[in-house]
Structures are given as structure tokens and as C-alpha cells.
mmCIF file of N, CA, C and O in Angstrom:
data_model
loop_
_atom_site.group_PDB
_atom_site.id
_atom_site.type_symbol
_atom_site.label_atom_id
_atom_site.label_comp_id
_atom_site.label_asym_id
_atom_site.label_seq_id
_atom_site.Cartn_x
_atom_site.Cartn_y
_atom_site.Cartn_z
ATOM 1 N N MET A 1 -61.968 28.096 2.806
ATOM 2 C CA MET A 1 -60.886 27.285 2.387
ATOM 3 C C MET A 1 -59.927 28.133 1.574
ATOM 4 O O MET A 1 -60.328 28.863 0.704
ATOM 5 N N ASN A 2 -58.652 27.990 1.832
ATOM 6 C CA ASN A 2 -57.652 28.771 1.141
ATOM 7 C C ASN A 2 -57.101 27.936 -0.002
ATOM 8 O O ASN A 2 -56.455 26.929 0.210
ATOM 9 N N GLU A 3 -57.394 28.354 -1.211
ATOM 10 C CA GLU A 3 -56.973 27.591 -2.362
ATOM 11 C C GLU A 3 -55.810 28.257 -3.085
ATOM 12 O O GLU A 3 -55.618 28.084 -4.269
ATOM 13 N N SER A 4 -55.023 28.993 -2.347
ATOM 14 C CA SER A 4 -53.892 29.650 -2.993
ATOM 15 C C SER A 4 -52.803 28.619 -3.294
ATOM 16 O O SER A 4 -52.525 27.724 -2.513
ATOM 17 N N VAL A 5 -52.237 28.747 -4.435
ATOM 18 C CA VAL A 5 -51.164 27.853 -4.874
ATOM 19 C C VAL A 5 -49.860 28.601 -4.675
ATOM 20 O O VAL A 5 -49.749 29.757 -5.062
ATOM 21 N N PRO A 6 -48.900 27.945 -4.065
ATOM 22 C CA PRO A 6 -47.620 28.645 -3.878
ATOM 23 C C PRO A 6 -46.988 28.980 -5.223
ATOM 24 O O PRO A 6 -47.189 28.291 -6.204
ATOM 25 N N GLU A 7 -46.242 30.064 -5.209
ATOM 26 C CA GLU A 7 -45.575 30.480 -6.437
ATOM 27 C C GLU A 7 -44.592 29.412 -6.865
ATOM 28 O O GLU A 7 -43.936 28.785 -6.048
ATOM 29 N N SER A 8 -44.523 29.202 -8.176
ATOM 30 C CA SER A 8 -43.532 28.254 -8.650
ATOM 31 C C SER A 8 -42.227 29.003 -8.837
ATOM 32 O O SER A 8 -42.206 30.190 -9.100
ATOM 33 N N GLY A 9 -41.168 28.302 -8.720
ATOM 34 C CA GLY A 9 -39.843 28.905 -8.829
ATOM 35 C C GLY A 9 -38.842 27.985 -8.174
ATOM 36 O O GLY A 9 -39.175 26.902 -7.711
ATOM 37 N N PRO A 10 -37.637 28.413 -8.113
ATOM 38 C CA PRO A 10 -36.621 27.545 -7.526
ATOM 39 C C PRO A 10 -36.896 27.292 -6.047
ATOM 40 O O PRO A 10 -37.297 28.180 -5.311
ATOM 41 N N VAL A 11 -36.710 26.066 -5.648
ATOM 42 C CA VAL A 11 -36.896 25.683 -4.252
ATOM 43 C C VAL A 11 -35.551 25.838 -3.565
ATOM 44 O O VAL A 11 -34.539 25.376 -4.075
ATOM 45 N N PRO A 12 -35.544 26.526 -2.427
ATOM 46 C CA PRO A 12 -34.266 26.666 -1.717
ATOM 47 C C PRO A 12 -33.671 25.291 -1.436
ATOM 48 O O PRO A 12 -34.374 24.318 -1.197
ATOM 49 N N GLU A 13 -32.310 25.198 -1.498
ATOM 50 C CA GLU A 13 -31.632 23.920 -1.310
ATOM 51 C C GLU A 13 -32.017 23.250 -0.004
ATOM 52 O O GLU A 13 -32.200 22.041 0.052
ATOM 53 N N ALA A 14 -32.130 24.028 1.058
ATOM 54 C CA ALA A 14 -32.451 23.454 2.366
ATOM 55 C C ALA A 14 -33.801 22.763 2.341
ATOM 56 O O ALA A 14 -33.986 21.706 2.925
ATOM 57 N N GLU A 15 -34.766 23.343 1.621
ATOM 58 C CA GLU A 15 -36.089 22.739 1.537
ATOM 59 C C GLU A 15 -36.085 21.530 0.603
ATOM 60 O O GLU A 15 -36.896 20.628 0.739
ATOM 61 N N ALA A 16 -35.166 21.486 -0.343
ATOM 62 C CA ALA A 16 -35.110 20.388 -1.300
ATOM 63 C C ALA A 16 -34.321 19.198 -0.745
ATOM 64 O O ALA A 16 -34.176 18.196 -1.407
ATOM 65 N N GLY A 17 -33.810 19.320 0.457
ATOM 66 C CA GLY A 17 -33.044 18.231 1.052
ATOM 67 C C GLY A 17 -31.598 18.195 0.596
ATOM 68 O O GLY A 17 -30.911 17.211 0.783
ATOM 69 N N VAL A 18 -31.128 19.251 -0.022
ATOM 70 C CA VAL A 18 -29.743 19.325 -0.476
ATOM 71 C C VAL A 18 -28.956 20.103 0.569
ATOM 72 O O VAL A 18 -29.349 21.197 0.957
ATOM 73 N N PRO A 19 -27.846 19.538 1.046
ATOM 74 C CA PRO A 19 -27.067 20.274 2.050
ATOM 75 C C PRO A 19 -26.450 21.526 1.438
ATOM 76 O O PRO A 19 -26.231 21.587 0.231
ATOM 77 N N PRO A 20 -26.187 22.515 2.252
ATOM 78 C CA PRO A 20 -25.539 23.720 1.743
ATOM 79 C C PRO A 20 -24.171 23.362 1.147
ATOM 80 O O PRO A 20 -23.611 22.315 1.421
ATOM 81 N N GLU A 21 -23.653 24.260 0.314
ATOM 82 C CA GLU A 21 -22.417 23.967 -0.417
ATOM 83 C C GLU A 21 -21.254 23.622 0.510
ATOM 84 O O GLU A 21 -20.497 22.703 0.234
ATOM 85 N N ASP A 22 -21.092 24.335 1.628
ATOM 86 C CA ASP A 22 -19.975 24.024 2.527
ATOM 87 C C ASP A 22 -20.138 22.631 3.149
ATOM 88 O O ASP A 22 -19.168 21.929 3.385
ATOM 89 N N ALA A 23 -21.361 22.191 3.365
ATOM 90 C CA ALA A 23 -21.593 20.834 3.889
ATOM 91 C C ALA A 23 -21.275 19.802 2.813
ATOM 92 O O ALA A 23 -20.741 18.740 3.106
ATOM 93 N N ARG A 24 -21.580 20.104 1.545
ATOM 94 C CA ARG A 24 -21.247 19.180 0.451
ATOM 95 C C ARG A 24 -19.741 19.002 0.362
ATOM 96 O O ARG A 24 -19.236 17.906 0.168
ATOM 97 N N ASP A 25 -19.002 20.102 0.517
ATOM 98 C CA ASP A 25 -17.542 20.021 0.477
ATOM 99 C C ASP A 25 -17.029 19.123 1.592
ATOM 100 O O ASP A 25 -16.123 18.312 1.386
ATOM 101 N N ALA A 26 -17.592 19.238 2.781
ATOM 102 C CA ALA A 26 -17.173 18.411 3.915
ATOM 103 C C ALA A 26 -17.485 16.945 3.660
ATOM 104 O O ALA A 26 -16.689 16.064 3.974
ATOM 105 N N ILE A 27 -18.631 16.667 3.056
ATOM 106 C CA ILE A 27 -19.004 15.289 2.745
ATOM 107 C C ILE A 27 -18.033 14.715 1.723
ATOM 108 O O ILE A 27 -17.547 13.604 1.868
ATOM 109 N N GLU A 28 -17.713 15.492 0.691
ATOM 110 C CA GLU A 28 -16.789 15.015 -0.334
ATOM 111 C C GLU A 28 -15.408 14.773 0.244
ATOM 112 O O GLU A 28 -14.728 13.830 -0.137
ATOM 113 N N LEU A 29 -14.954 15.608 1.164
ATOM 114 C CA LEU A 29 -13.643 15.433 1.767
ATOM 115 C C LEU A 29 -13.598 14.230 2.697
ATOM 116 O O LEU A 29 -12.559 13.612 2.867
ATOM 117 N N SER A 30 -14.715 13.882 3.311
ATOM 118 C CA SER A 30 -14.707 12.791 4.269
ATOM 119 C C SER A 30 -14.665 11.430 3.588
ATOM 120 O O SER A 30 -14.270 10.454 4.180
ATOM 121 N N TYR A 31 -15.033 11.329 2.335
ATOM 122 C CA TYR A 31 -14.985 10.060 1.614
ATOM 123 C C TYR A 31 -14.125 10.217 0.376
ATOM 124 O O TYR A 31 -14.462 10.950 -0.537
ATOM 125 N N ASP A 32 -13.009 9.551 0.363
ATOM 126 C CA ASP A 32 -12.115 9.583 -0.783
ATOM 127 C C ASP A 32 -11.686 8.154 -1.066
ATOM 128 O O ASP A 32 -10.835 7.608 -0.370
ATOM 129 N N PRO A 33 -12.300 7.507 -2.049
ATOM 130 C CA PRO A 33 -11.980 6.108 -2.304
ATOM 131 C C PRO A 33 -10.528 5.897 -2.723
ATOM 132 O O PRO A 33 -10.017 4.798 -2.616
ATOM 133 N N ALA A 34 -9.855 6.937 -3.178
ATOM 134 C CA ALA A 34 -8.467 6.806 -3.598
ATOM 135 C C ALA A 34 -7.489 7.191 -2.496
ATOM 136 O O ALA A 34 -6.293 7.228 -2.720
ATOM 137 N N ALA A 35 -7.989 7.482 -1.312
ATOM 138 C CA ALA A 35 -7.113 7.888 -0.216
ATOM 139 C C ALA A 35 -6.236 6.712 0.209
ATOM 140 O O ALA A 35 -6.646 5.558 0.121
ATOM 141 N N PRO A 36 -5.012 6.996 0.664
ATOM 142 C CA PRO A 36 -4.138 5.920 1.137
ATOM 143 C C PRO A 36 -4.800 5.162 2.284
ATOM 144 O O PRO A 36 -5.410 5.754 3.162
ATOM 145 N N ALA A 37 -4.695 3.852 2.247
ATOM 146 C CA ALA A 37 -5.261 3.013 3.299
ATOM 147 C C ALA A 37 -4.408 1.768 3.443
ATOM 148 O O ALA A 37 -3.989 1.182 2.444
ATOM 149 N N PRO A 38 -4.120 1.369 4.665
ATOM 150 C CA PRO A 38 -3.314 0.163 4.857
ATOM 151 C C PRO A 38 -4.053 -1.076 4.367
ATOM 152 O O PRO A 38 -5.270 -1.163 4.438
ATOM 153 N N LEU A 39 -3.297 -2.029 3.855
ATOM 154 C CA LEU A 39 -3.897 -3.274 3.384
ATOM 155 C C LEU A 39 -4.151 -4.245 4.529
ATOM 156 O O LEU A 39 -4.920 -5.180 4.392
ATOM 157 N N ASP A 40 -3.472 -4.036 5.644
ATOM 158 C CA ASP A 40 -3.622 -4.893 6.822
ATOM 159 C C ASP A 40 -3.370 -6.362 6.496
ATOM 160 O O ASP A 40 -4.108 -7.246 6.919
ATOM 161 N N VAL A 41 -2.325 -6.621 5.720
ATOM 162 C CA VAL A 41 -1.939 -7.990 5.409
ATOM 163 C C VAL A 41 -1.045 -8.490 6.540
ATOM 164 O O VAL A 41 -0.040 -7.869 6.868
ATOM 165 N N GLU A 42 -1.442 -9.610 7.136
ATOM 166 C CA GLU A 42 -0.649 -10.170 8.220
ATOM 167 C C GLU A 42 0.611 -10.793 7.637
ATOM 168 O O GLU A 42 0.575 -11.488 6.634
ATOM 169 N N ARG A 43 1.748 -10.511 8.267
ATOM 170 C CA ARG A 43 3.019 -11.023 7.780
ATOM 171 C C ARG A 43 3.689 -11.832 8.870
ATOM 172 O O ARG A 43 3.757 -11.421 10.018
ATOM 173 N N VAL A 44 4.174 -12.991 8.502
ATOM 174 C CA VAL A 44 4.880 -13.863 9.436
ATOM 175 C C VAL A 44 6.369 -13.580 9.297
ATOM 176 O O VAL A 44 6.887 -13.530 8.175
ATOM 177 N N PRO A 45 7.081 -13.377 10.409
ATOM 178 C CA PRO A 45 8.518 -13.103 10.326
ATOM 179 C C PRO A 45 9.253 -14.242 9.617
ATOM 180 O O PRO A 45 8.917 -15.412 9.765
ATOM 181 N N THR A 46 10.268 -13.868 8.842
ATOM 182 C CA THR A 46 11.025 -14.857 8.071
ATOM 183 C C THR A 46 12.154 -15.486 8.877
ATOM 184 O O THR A 46 12.664 -16.528 8.498
ATOM 185 N N GLY A 47 12.574 -14.820 9.940
ATOM 186 C CA GLY A 47 13.716 -15.312 10.710
ATOM 187 C C GLY A 47 14.998 -14.590 10.334
ATOM 188 O O GLY A 47 16.009 -14.708 11.007
ATOM 189 N N SER A 48 14.972 -13.831 9.250
ATOM 190 C CA SER A 48 16.120 -13.027 8.835
ATOM 191 C C SER A 48 15.810 -11.574 9.168
ATOM 192 O O SER A 48 14.874 -10.994 8.600
ATOM 193 N N ALA A 49 16.595 -11.005 10.075
ATOM 194 C CA ALA A 49 16.337 -9.618 10.503
ATOM 195 C C ALA A 49 16.395 -8.652 9.324
ATOM 196 O O ALA A 49 15.590 -7.728 9.232
ATOM 197 N N GLU A 50 17.337 -8.880 8.411
ATOM 198 C CA GLU A 50 17.492 -7.983 7.266
ATOM 199 C C GLU A 50 16.270 -8.056 6.335
ATOM 200 O O GLU A 50 15.741 -7.036 5.896
ATOM 201 N N VAL A 51 15.799 -9.260 6.065
ATOM 202 C CA VAL A 51 14.629 -9.438 5.191
ATOM 203 C C VAL A 51 13.380 -8.900 5.883
ATOM 204 O O VAL A 51 12.575 -8.207 5.266
ATOM 205 N N ASP A 52 13.225 -9.184 7.173
ATOM 206 C CA ASP A 52 12.057 -8.694 7.904
ATOM 207 C C ASP A 52 12.017 -7.166 7.915
ATOM 208 O O ASP A 52 10.943 -6.572 7.788
ATOM 209 N N ALA A 53 13.180 -6.536 8.046
ATOM 210 C CA ALA A 53 13.226 -5.068 8.032
ATOM 211 C C ALA A 53 12.769 -4.534 6.673
ATOM 212 O O ALA A 53 12.034 -3.538 6.610
ATOM 213 N N GLN A 54 13.172 -5.202 5.588
ATOM 214 C CA GLN A 54 12.746 -4.769 4.252
ATOM 215 C C GLN A 54 11.243 -4.953 4.079
ATOM 216 O O GLN A 54 10.564 -4.094 3.530
ATOM 217 N N LEU A 55 10.718 -6.074 4.553
ATOM 218 C CA LEU A 55 9.275 -6.312 4.426
ATOM 219 C C LEU A 55 8.478 -5.337 5.290
ATOM 220 O O LEU A 55 7.396 -4.907 4.891
ATOM 221 N N ASP A 56 9.012 -4.973 6.452
ATOM 222 C CA ASP A 56 8.354 -3.955 7.283
ATOM 223 C C ASP A 56 8.310 -2.618 6.554
ATOM 224 O O ASP A 56 7.378 -1.842 6.713
ATOM 225 N N ARG A 57 9.330 -2.354 5.764
ATOM 226 C CA ARG A 57 9.399 -1.091 5.003
ATOM 227 C C ARG A 57 8.228 -0.976 4.029
ATOM 228 O O ARG A 57 7.803 0.125 3.698
ATOM 229 N N LEU A 58 7.683 -2.102 3.580
ATOM 230 C CA LEU A 58 6.523 -2.048 2.682
ATOM 231 C C LEU A 58 5.348 -1.314 3.328
ATOM 232 O O LEU A 58 4.538 -0.720 2.638
ATOM 233 N N GLY A 59 5.266 -1.360 4.663
ATOM 234 C CA GLY A 59 4.198 -0.661 5.370
ATOM 235 C C GLY A 59 4.246 0.845 5.170
ATOM 236 O O GLY A 59 3.239 1.531 5.340
ATOM 237 N N ASP A 60 5.412 1.373 4.781
ATOM 238 C CA ASP A 60 5.517 2.815 4.528
ATOM 239 C C ASP A 60 4.621 3.240 3.359
ATOM 240 O O ASP A 60 4.182 4.380 3.295
ATOM 241 N N ALA A 61 4.365 2.325 2.454
ATOM 242 C CA ALA A 61 3.516 2.647 1.297
ATOM 243 C C ALA A 61 2.057 2.829 1.705
ATOM 244 O O ALA A 61 1.287 3.456 0.984
ATOM 245 N N ASP A 62 1.676 2.292 2.862
ATOM 246 C CA ASP A 62 0.289 2.408 3.315
ATOM 247 C C ASP A 62 -0.161 3.858 3.493
ATOM 248 O O ASP A 62 -1.338 4.157 3.406
ATOM 249 N N HIS A 63 0.778 4.734 3.749
ATOM 250 C CA HIS A 63 0.434 6.121 4.062
ATOM 251 C C HIS A 63 0.697 7.055 2.886
ATOM 252 O O HIS A 63 0.600 8.265 3.030
ATOM 253 N N LEU A 64 1.036 6.477 1.749
ATOM 254 C CA LEU A 64 1.345 7.286 0.569
ATOM 255 C C LEU A 64 0.267 7.126 -0.492
ATOM 256 O O LEU A 64 -0.398 6.090 -0.559
ATOM 257 N N ALA A 65 0.153 8.130 -1.322
ATOM 258 C CA ALA A 65 -0.714 8.001 -2.498
ATOM 259 C C ALA A 65 -0.064 6.995 -3.441
ATOM 260 O O ALA A 65 1.126 6.701 -3.331
ATOM 261 N N THR A 66 -0.827 6.466 -4.348
ATOM 262 C CA THR A 66 -0.335 5.413 -5.239
ATOM 263 C C THR A 66 0.942 5.811 -5.973
ATOM 264 O O THR A 66 1.843 4.991 -6.132
ATOM 265 N N ASP A 67 1.040 7.065 -6.396
ATOM 266 C CA ASP A 67 2.233 7.468 -7.137
ATOM 267 C C ASP A 67 3.490 7.485 -6.260
ATOM 268 O O ASP A 67 4.597 7.535 -6.784
ATOM 269 N N GLY A 68 3.357 7.371 -4.958
ATOM 270 C CA GLY A 68 4.513 7.296 -4.071
ATOM 271 C C GLY A 68 4.947 5.870 -3.764
ATOM 272 O O GLY A 68 5.994 5.646 -3.154
ATOM 273 N N HIS A 69 4.163 4.886 -4.194
ATOM 274 C CA HIS A 69 4.484 3.489 -3.900
ATOM 275 C C HIS A 69 5.744 3.018 -4.618
ATOM 276 O O HIS A 69 6.505 2.227 -4.075
ATOM 277 N N LEU A 70 5.958 3.481 -5.830
ATOM 278 C CA LEU A 70 7.066 2.996 -6.639
ATOM 279 C C LEU A 70 8.405 3.156 -5.922
ATOM 280 O O LEU A 70 9.222 2.234 -5.903
ATOM 281 N N GLU A 71 8.626 4.291 -5.315
ATOM 282 C CA GLU A 71 9.891 4.537 -4.613
ATOM 283 C C GLU A 71 10.089 3.527 -3.483
ATOM 284 O O GLU A 71 11.177 2.984 -3.307
ATOM 285 N N VAL A 72 9.027 3.269 -2.722
ATOM 286 C CA VAL A 72 9.125 2.309 -1.622
ATOM 287 C C VAL A 72 9.377 0.908 -2.167
ATOM 288 O O VAL A 72 10.263 0.183 -1.691
ATOM 289 N N TYR A 73 8.626 0.505 -3.193
ATOM 290 C CA TYR A 73 8.787 -0.838 -3.756
ATOM 291 C C TYR A 73 10.190 -1.039 -4.328
ATOM 292 O O TYR A 73 10.800 -2.093 -4.151
ATOM 293 N N GLU A 74 10.720 -0.023 -5.015
ATOM 294 C CA GLU A 74 12.068 -0.142 -5.572
ATOM 295 C C GLU A 74 13.107 -0.241 -4.459
ATOM 296 O O GLU A 74 14.064 -1.014 -4.567
ATOM 297 N N ASP A 75 12.921 0.517 -3.388
ATOM 298 C CA ASP A 75 13.841 0.471 -2.258
ATOM 299 C C ASP A 75 13.825 -0.915 -1.609
ATOM 300 O O ASP A 75 14.870 -1.492 -1.313
ATOM 301 N N VAL A 76 12.639 -1.460 -1.396
ATOM 302 C CA VAL A 76 12.511 -2.790 -0.793
ATOM 303 C C VAL A 76 13.107 -3.845 -1.724
ATOM 304 O O VAL A 76 13.838 -4.740 -1.280
ATOM 305 N N HIS A 77 12.824 -3.746 -3.013
ATOM 306 C CA HIS A 77 13.370 -4.703 -3.968
ATOM 307 C C HIS A 77 14.895 -4.680 -3.936
ATOM 308 O O HIS A 77 15.551 -5.724 -3.925
ATOM 309 N N ARG A 78 15.473 -3.486 -3.904
ATOM 310 C CA ARG A 78 16.924 -3.338 -3.840
ATOM 311 C C ARG A 78 17.471 -3.993 -2.571
ATOM 312 O O ARG A 78 18.453 -4.725 -2.608
ATOM 313 N N GLY A 79 16.804 -3.750 -1.438
ATOM 314 C CA GLY A 79 17.257 -4.328 -0.168
ATOM 315 C C GLY A 79 17.162 -5.847 -0.154
ATOM 316 O O GLY A 79 18.065 -6.534 0.334
ATOM 317 N N LEU A 80 16.077 -6.395 -0.706
ATOM 318 C CA LEU A 80 15.933 -7.855 -0.758
ATOM 319 C C LEU A 80 16.956 -8.467 -1.712
ATOM 320 O O LEU A 80 17.529 -9.523 -1.432
ATOM 321 N N ARG A 81 17.207 -7.804 -2.828
ATOM 322 C CA ARG A 81 18.221 -8.294 -3.773
ATOM 323 C C ARG A 81 19.602 -8.291 -3.118
ATOM 324 O O ARG A 81 20.370 -9.251 -3.259
ATOM 325 N N ASP A 82 19.917 -7.234 -2.353
ATOM 326 C CA ASP A 82 21.201 -7.174 -1.649
ATOM 327 C C ASP A 82 21.316 -8.301 -0.617
ATOM 328 O O ASP A 82 22.382 -8.899 -0.460
ATOM 329 N N ALA A 83 20.215 -8.603 0.080
ATOM 330 C CA ALA A 83 20.226 -9.687 1.069
ATOM 331 C C ALA A 83 20.493 -11.025 0.384
ATOM 332 O O ALA A 83 21.255 -11.861 0.902
ATOM 333 N N LEU A 84 19.888 -11.249 -0.772
ATOM 334 C CA LEU A 84 20.138 -12.492 -1.511
ATOM 335 C C LEU A 84 21.567 -12.560 -2.024
ATOM 336 O O LEU A 84 22.196 -13.620 -2.012
ATOM 337 N N THR A 85 22.102 -11.436 -2.484
ATOM 338 C CA THR A 85 23.479 -11.393 -2.964
ATOM 339 C C THR A 85 24.442 -11.737 -1.835
ATOM 340 O O THR A 85 25.416 -12.467 -2.046
ATOM 341 N N GLU A 86 24.168 -11.242 -0.641
ATOM 342 C CA GLU A 86 25.018 -11.564 0.513
ATOM 343 C C GLU A 86 25.002 -13.061 0.806
ATOM 344 O O GLU A 86 26.007 -13.634 1.191
ATOM 345 N N LEU A 87 23.852 -13.686 0.645
ATOM 346 C CA LEU A 87 23.773 -15.138 0.865
ATOM 347 C C LEU A 87 24.667 -15.883 -0.123
ATOM 348 O O LEU A 87 25.330 -16.858 0.234
ATOM 349 N N ASP A 88 24.697 -15.422 -1.368
ATOM 350 C CA ASP A 88 25.548 -16.055 -2.371
ATOM 351 C C ASP A 88 27.026 -15.826 -2.086
ATOM 352 O O ASP A 88 27.864 -16.654 -2.443
ATOM 353 N N ALA A 89 27.375 -14.717 -1.458
ATOM 354 C CA ALA A 89 28.770 -14.368 -1.204
ATOM 355 C C ALA A 89 29.342 -15.094 0.014
ATOM 356 O O ALA A 89 30.550 -15.225 0.141
ATOM 357 N N ARG A 90 28.494 -15.558 0.896
ATOM 358 C CA ARG A 90 28.985 -16.250 2.090
ATOM 359 C C ARG A 90 29.549 -17.612 1.699
ATOM 360 O O ARG A 90 28.971 -18.317 0.880
ATOM 361 N N PRO A 91 30.670 -17.979 2.328
ATOM 362 C CA PRO A 91 31.204 -19.306 2.014
ATOM 363 C C PRO A 91 30.280 -20.388 2.564
ATOM 364 O O PRO A 91 29.737 -20.264 3.661
ATOM 365 N N GLY A 92 30.084 -21.411 1.792
ATOM 366 C CA GLY A 92 29.240 -22.517 2.215
ATOM 367 C C GLY A 92 30.050 -23.520 3.018
ATOM 368 O O GLY A 92 31.231 -23.316 3.299
ATOM 369 N N PRO A 93 29.440 -24.615 3.376
ATOM 370 C CA PRO A 93 30.174 -25.641 4.121
ATOM 371 C C PRO A 93 31.264 -26.236 3.227
ATOM 372 O O PRO A 93 31.136 -26.256 2.003
ATOM 373 N N PRO A 94 32.336 -26.712 3.831
ATOM 374 C CA PRO A 94 33.424 -27.279 3.011
ATOM 375 C C PRO A 94 32.933 -28.514 2.254
ATOM 376 O O PRO A 94 32.085 -29.259 2.733
ATOM 377 N N VAL A 95 33.482 -28.682 1.065
ATOM 378 C CA VAL A 95 33.134 -29.829 0.243
ATOM 379 C C VAL A 95 33.892 -31.036 0.781
ATOM 380 O O VAL A 95 35.102 -30.975 1.000
ATOM 381 N N PRO A 96 33.203 -32.143 1.038
ATOM 382 C CA PRO A 96 33.906 -33.333 1.542
ATOM 383 C C PRO A 96 34.942 -33.821 0.518
ATOM 384 O O PRO A 96 34.698 -33.793 -0.677
ATOM 385 N N THR A 97 36.070 -34.250 1.026
ATOM 386 C CA THR A 97 37.120 -34.756 0.131
ATOM 387 C C THR A 97 37.068 -36.276 0.096
ATOM 388 O O THR A 97 36.523 -36.918 0.999
ATOM 389 N N GLY A 98 37.675 -36.850 -0.921
ATOM 390 C CA GLY A 98 37.721 -38.300 -1.022
ATOM 391 C C GLY A 98 36.485 -38.894 -1.656
ATOM 392 O O GLY A 98 36.348 -40.107 -1.757
ATOM 393 N N HIS A 99 35.543 -38.095 -2.066
ATOM 394 C CA HIS A 99 34.353 -38.588 -2.735
ATOM 395 C C HIS A 99 34.459 -38.282 -4.212
ATOM 396 O O HIS A 99 34.950 -37.220 -4.603
ATOM 397 N N PRO A 100 33.972 -39.193 -5.033
ATOM 398 C CA PRO A 100 34.019 -38.898 -6.470
ATOM 399 C C PRO A 100 33.135 -37.690 -6.802
ATOM 400 O O PRO A 100 32.095 -37.512 -6.222
ATOM 401 N N THR A 101 33.630 -36.873 -7.690
ATOM 402 C CA THR A 101 32.869 -35.679 -8.084
ATOM 403 C C THR A 101 32.039 -35.938 -9.314
ATOM 404 O O THR A 101 31.270 -35.080 -9.714
ATOM 405 N N THR A 102 32.202 -37.090 -9.940
ATOM 406 C CA THR A 102 31.399 -37.395 -11.115
ATOM 407 C C THR A 102 30.449 -38.519 -10.790
ATOM 408 O O THR A 102 30.731 -39.387 -9.956
ATOM 409 N N ALA A 103 29.370 -38.547 -11.465
ATOM 410 C CA ALA A 103 28.358 -39.590 -11.251
ATOM 411 C C ALA A 103 28.828 -40.880 -11.933
ATOM 412 O O ALA A 103 29.486 -40.833 -12.973
ATOM 413 N N PRO A 104 28.467 -42.031 -11.368
ATOM 414 C CA PRO A 104 28.851 -43.297 -12.014
ATOM 415 C C PRO A 104 28.180 -43.441 -13.365
ATOM 416 O O PRO A 104 27.102 -42.919 -13.596
ATOM 417 N N GLN A 105 28.863 -44.146 -14.249
ATOM 418 C CA GLN A 105 28.338 -44.297 -15.616
ATOM 419 C C GLN A 105 27.637 -45.596 -15.812
ATOM 420 O O GLN A 105 27.823 -46.601 -15.385
#
């Protein structure tokens, strides 16, 4: 019977179940919880081409790191604000004449 005890000392990584360093780097690169990822939020068209185009622009943020979102959000906000301003600038229907403009007392 051979009762020799193996020498104690560091166990090679491969024998310890630890991947080699280059494999660890590949594993770390393949999983990045902070990586840009689309939210996949379903959006229903509003019926306004200008507003829909601005909302579609929000999808550009899906491919950016978080620090790049601000520029996209500010651009979309500006575009939506301009669309609302245009609505206020358009003349509305004519006001009917011959009707009292004050409420009865």
C-alpha cells in the first residue's frame, strides 16, 4: 500500500476549478449589468407625426450608457415642448358671435 501524502503547496488554478486569467476576463466582459439595454416598452402611436418622431427618438437612449441619456432626453423634451407651442400658436375655431360672453348672474 502506498501511503505517500502529496506535497502541500499551492494548487494549480486548473485543478482548483478556477478558470485561467484570460477566461476570467472573458467571463467578466460577457456579463455587464450596467451595459446599455433596451427597455422594450411598447408604445402606441399618438396620431401626431411630430410627437411620434420625438417619442421614437427616446429609443436612441437604449444604445447609450446612462451618462449619454441626458442629451437624448433633453432633445426629446425640447421637441415635445416645441410641438405643444405650435399647438398654442395655431388659430382655433372662430368664436361664435351674438352670444353673451358673460355668465348670467
